[in-house]
PDB file of C-alpha atoms in Angstrom:
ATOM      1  CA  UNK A1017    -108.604  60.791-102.410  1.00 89.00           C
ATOM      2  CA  UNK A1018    -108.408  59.173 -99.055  1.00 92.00           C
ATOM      3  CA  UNK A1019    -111.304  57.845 -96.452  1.00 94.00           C
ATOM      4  CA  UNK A1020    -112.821  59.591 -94.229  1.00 95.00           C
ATOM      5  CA  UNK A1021    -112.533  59.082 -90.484  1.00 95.00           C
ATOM      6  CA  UNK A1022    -115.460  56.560 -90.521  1.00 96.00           C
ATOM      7  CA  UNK A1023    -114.505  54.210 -93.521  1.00 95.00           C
ATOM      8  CA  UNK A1024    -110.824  54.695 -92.086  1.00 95.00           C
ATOM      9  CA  UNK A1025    -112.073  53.382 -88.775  1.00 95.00           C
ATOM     10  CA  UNK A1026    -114.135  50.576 -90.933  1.00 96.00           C
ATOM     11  CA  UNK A1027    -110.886  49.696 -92.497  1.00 95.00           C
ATOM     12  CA  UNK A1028    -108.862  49.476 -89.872  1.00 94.00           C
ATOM     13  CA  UNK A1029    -111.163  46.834 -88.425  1.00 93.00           C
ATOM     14  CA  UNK A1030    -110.673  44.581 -91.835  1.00 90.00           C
ATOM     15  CA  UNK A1031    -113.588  46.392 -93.768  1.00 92.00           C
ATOM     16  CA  UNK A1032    -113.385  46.698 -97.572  1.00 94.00           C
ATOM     17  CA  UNK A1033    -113.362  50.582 -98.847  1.00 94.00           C
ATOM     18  CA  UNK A1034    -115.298  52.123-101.939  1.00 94.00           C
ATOM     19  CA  UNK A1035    -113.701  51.087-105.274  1.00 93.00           C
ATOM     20  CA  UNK A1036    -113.130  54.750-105.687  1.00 94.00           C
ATOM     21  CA  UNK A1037    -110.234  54.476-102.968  1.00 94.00           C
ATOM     22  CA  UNK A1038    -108.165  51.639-104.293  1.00 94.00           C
ATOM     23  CA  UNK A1039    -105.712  53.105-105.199  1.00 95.00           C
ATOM     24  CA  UNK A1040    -105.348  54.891-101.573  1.00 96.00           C
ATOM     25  CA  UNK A1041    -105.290  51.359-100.298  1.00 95.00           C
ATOM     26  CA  UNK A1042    -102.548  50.442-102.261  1.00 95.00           C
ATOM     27  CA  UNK A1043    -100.628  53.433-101.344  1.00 95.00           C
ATOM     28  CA  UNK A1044    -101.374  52.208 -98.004  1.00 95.00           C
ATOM     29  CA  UNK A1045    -100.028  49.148 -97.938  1.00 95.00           C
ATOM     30  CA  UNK A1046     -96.795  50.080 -99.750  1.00 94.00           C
ATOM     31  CA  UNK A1047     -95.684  53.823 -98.669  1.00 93.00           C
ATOM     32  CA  UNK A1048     -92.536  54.326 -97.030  1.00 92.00           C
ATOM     33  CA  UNK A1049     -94.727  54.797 -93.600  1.00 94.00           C
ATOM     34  CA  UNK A1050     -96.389  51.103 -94.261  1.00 95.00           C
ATOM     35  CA  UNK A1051     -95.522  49.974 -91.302  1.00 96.00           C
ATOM     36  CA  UNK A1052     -96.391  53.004 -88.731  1.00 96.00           C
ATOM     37  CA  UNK A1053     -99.610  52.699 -90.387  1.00 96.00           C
ATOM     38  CA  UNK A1054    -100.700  49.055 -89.889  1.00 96.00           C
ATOM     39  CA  UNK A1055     -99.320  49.978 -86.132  1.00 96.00           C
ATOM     40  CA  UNK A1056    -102.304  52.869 -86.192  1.00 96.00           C
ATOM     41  CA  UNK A1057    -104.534  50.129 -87.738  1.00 96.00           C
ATOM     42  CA  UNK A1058    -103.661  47.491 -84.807  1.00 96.00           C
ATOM     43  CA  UNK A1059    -103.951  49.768 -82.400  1.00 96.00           C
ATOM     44  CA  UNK A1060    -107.556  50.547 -83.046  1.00 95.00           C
ATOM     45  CA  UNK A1061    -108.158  47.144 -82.475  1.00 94.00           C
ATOM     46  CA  UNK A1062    -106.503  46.953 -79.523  1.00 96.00           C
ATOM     47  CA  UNK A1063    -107.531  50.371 -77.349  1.00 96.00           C
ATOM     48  CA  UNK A1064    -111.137  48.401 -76.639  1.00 96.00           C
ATOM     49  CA  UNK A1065    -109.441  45.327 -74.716  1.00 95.00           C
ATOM     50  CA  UNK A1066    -107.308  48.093 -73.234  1.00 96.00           C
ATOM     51  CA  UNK A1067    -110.214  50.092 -72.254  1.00 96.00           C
ATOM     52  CA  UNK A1068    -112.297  47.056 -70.861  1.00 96.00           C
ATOM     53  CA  UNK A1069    -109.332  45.525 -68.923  1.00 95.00           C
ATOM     54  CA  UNK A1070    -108.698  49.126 -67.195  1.00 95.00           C
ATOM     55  CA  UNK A1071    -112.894  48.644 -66.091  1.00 95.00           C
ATOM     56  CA  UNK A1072    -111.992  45.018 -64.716  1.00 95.00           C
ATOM     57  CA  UNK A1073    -112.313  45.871 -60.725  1.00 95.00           C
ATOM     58  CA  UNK A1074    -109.186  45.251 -59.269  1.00 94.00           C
ATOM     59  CA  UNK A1075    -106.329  46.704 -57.689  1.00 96.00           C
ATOM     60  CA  UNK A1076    -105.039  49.664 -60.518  1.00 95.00           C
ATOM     61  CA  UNK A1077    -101.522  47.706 -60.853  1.00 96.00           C
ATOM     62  CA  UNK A1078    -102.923  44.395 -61.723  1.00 96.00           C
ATOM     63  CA  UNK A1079    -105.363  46.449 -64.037  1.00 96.00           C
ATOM     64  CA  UNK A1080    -102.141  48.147 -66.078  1.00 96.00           C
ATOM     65  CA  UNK A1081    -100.765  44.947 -65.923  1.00 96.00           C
ATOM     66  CA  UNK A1082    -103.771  43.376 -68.068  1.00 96.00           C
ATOM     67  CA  UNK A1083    -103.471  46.069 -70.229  1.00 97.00           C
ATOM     68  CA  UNK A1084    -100.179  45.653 -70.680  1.00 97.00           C
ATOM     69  CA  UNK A1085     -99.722  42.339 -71.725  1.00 97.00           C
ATOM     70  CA  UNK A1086    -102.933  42.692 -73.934  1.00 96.00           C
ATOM     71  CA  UNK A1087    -100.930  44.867 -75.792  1.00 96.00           C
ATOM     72  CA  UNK A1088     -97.656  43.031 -75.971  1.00 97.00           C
ATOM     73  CA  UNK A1089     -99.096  40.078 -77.429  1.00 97.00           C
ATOM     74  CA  UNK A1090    -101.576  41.949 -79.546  1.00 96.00           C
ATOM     75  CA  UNK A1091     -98.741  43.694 -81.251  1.00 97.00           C
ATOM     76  CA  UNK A1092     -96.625  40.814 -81.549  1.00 97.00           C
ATOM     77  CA  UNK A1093     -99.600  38.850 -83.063  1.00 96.00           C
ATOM     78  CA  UNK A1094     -99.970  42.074 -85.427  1.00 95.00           C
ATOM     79  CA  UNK A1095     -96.660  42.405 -86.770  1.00 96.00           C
ATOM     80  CA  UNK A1096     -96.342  38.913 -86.975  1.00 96.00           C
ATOM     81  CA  UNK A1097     -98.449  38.963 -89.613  1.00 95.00           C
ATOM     82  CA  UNK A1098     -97.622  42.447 -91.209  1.00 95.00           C
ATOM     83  CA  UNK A1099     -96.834  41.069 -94.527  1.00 95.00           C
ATOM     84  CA  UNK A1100     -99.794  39.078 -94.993  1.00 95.00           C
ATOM     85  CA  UNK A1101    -101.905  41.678 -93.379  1.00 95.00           C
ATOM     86  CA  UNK A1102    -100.848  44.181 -95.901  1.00 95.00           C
ATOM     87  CA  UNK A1103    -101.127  41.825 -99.274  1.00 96.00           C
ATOM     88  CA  UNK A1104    -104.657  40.560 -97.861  1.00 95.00           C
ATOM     89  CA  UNK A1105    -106.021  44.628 -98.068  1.00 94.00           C
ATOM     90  CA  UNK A1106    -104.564  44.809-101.114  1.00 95.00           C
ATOM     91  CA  UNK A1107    -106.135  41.633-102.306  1.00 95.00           C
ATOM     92  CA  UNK A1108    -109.482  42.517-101.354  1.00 94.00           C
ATOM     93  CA  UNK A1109    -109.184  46.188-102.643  1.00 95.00           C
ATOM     94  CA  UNK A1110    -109.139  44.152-106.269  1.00 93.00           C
ATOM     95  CA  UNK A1111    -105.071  43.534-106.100  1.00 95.00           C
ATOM     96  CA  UNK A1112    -103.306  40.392-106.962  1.00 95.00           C
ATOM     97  CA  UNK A1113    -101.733  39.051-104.134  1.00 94.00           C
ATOM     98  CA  UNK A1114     -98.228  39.633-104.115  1.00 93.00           C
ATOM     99  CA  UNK A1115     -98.382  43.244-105.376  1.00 93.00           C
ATOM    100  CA  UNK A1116     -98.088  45.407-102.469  1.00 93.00           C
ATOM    101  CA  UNK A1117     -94.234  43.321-101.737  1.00 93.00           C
ATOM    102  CA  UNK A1118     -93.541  43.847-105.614  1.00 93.00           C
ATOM    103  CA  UNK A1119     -93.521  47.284-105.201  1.00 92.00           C
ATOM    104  CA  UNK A1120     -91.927  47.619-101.615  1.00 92.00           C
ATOM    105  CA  UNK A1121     -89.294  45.379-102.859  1.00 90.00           C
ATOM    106  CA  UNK A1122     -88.666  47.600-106.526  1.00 90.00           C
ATOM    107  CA  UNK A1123     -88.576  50.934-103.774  1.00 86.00           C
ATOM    108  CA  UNK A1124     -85.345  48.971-101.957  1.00 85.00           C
ATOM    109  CA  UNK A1125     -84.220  47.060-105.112  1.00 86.00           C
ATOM    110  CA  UNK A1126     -81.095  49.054-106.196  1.00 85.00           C
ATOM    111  CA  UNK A1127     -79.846  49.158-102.437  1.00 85.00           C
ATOM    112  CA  UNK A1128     -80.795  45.301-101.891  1.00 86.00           C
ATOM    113  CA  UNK A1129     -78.580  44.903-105.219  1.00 88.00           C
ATOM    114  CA  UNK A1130     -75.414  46.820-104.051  1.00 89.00           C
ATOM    115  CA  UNK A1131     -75.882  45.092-100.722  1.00 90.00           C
ATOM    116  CA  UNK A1132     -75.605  41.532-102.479  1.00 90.00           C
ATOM    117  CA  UNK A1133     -72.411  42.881-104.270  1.00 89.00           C
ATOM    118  CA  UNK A1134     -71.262  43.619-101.324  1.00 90.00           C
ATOM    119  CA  UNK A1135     -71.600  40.669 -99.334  1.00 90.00           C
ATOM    120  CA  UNK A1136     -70.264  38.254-102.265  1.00 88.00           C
ATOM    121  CA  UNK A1137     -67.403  40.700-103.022  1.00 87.00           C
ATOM    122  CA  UNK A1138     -66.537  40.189 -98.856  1.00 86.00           C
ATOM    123  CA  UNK A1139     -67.948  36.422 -98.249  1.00 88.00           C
ATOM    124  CA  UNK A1140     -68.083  34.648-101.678  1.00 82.00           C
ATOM    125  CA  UNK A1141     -64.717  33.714-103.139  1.00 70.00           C
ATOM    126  CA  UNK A1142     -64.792  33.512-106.874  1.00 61.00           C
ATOM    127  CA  UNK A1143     -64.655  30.148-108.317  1.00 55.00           C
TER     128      UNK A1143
END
């Protein structure tokens, strides 16, 4: 089951969804496409200071300019804080925090493994 547009636009903006949709969250917050998704999430909050810095009256070029930096630093504020971000939703969907990284780290968990063996089989000298 997933939201519809409305409680998708609610959550986006940090609103809690239906219990009935928990486990949508989750998926959410942990699918291979996490990521790309919180960007779709940030970038509803960021198209209305786009939109009111493109009305500011000014030359067009100072205009884009506005909007451009509003979204440089409101995406580097974002993913700054993708991690958290992504454990909070969980977290208020009914999660304990710390789940949503559990199971995005069992996903990578045999690679992360053979990388490890790797790097002490090339950097680690056995003592």
């Amino acid at each position: 089951m997933r939201p519809n547009p409305v409680q998708w636009l609610w959550y986006a903006v940090g609103g809690r969804l239906p219990d009935r949709l928990r486990e949508w969250v989750l998926h959410d917050v942990t699918a291979r496409t996490w990521v790309l998704r919180h960007a779709a999430r940030a970038s509803v909050l960021l198209a209305p200071i786009a939109v009111v810095c493109l009305l500011v009256p000014g030359p067009l070029p100072i205009r884009l300019g506005m909007v451009g930096l509003a979204v440089i630093i409101g995406y580097y504020f974002s993913f700054s804080y993708l991690h958290e971000s992504a454990e909070m939703r969980a977290a208020r969907h009914g999660y304990p925090y710390g789940t949503a990284r559990d199971i995005r780290s069992a996903r990578h968990a045999e690679a992360d493994a053979e990388a490890r063996a790797h790097y002490d089989a090339a950097y680690r000298q056995a003592e």
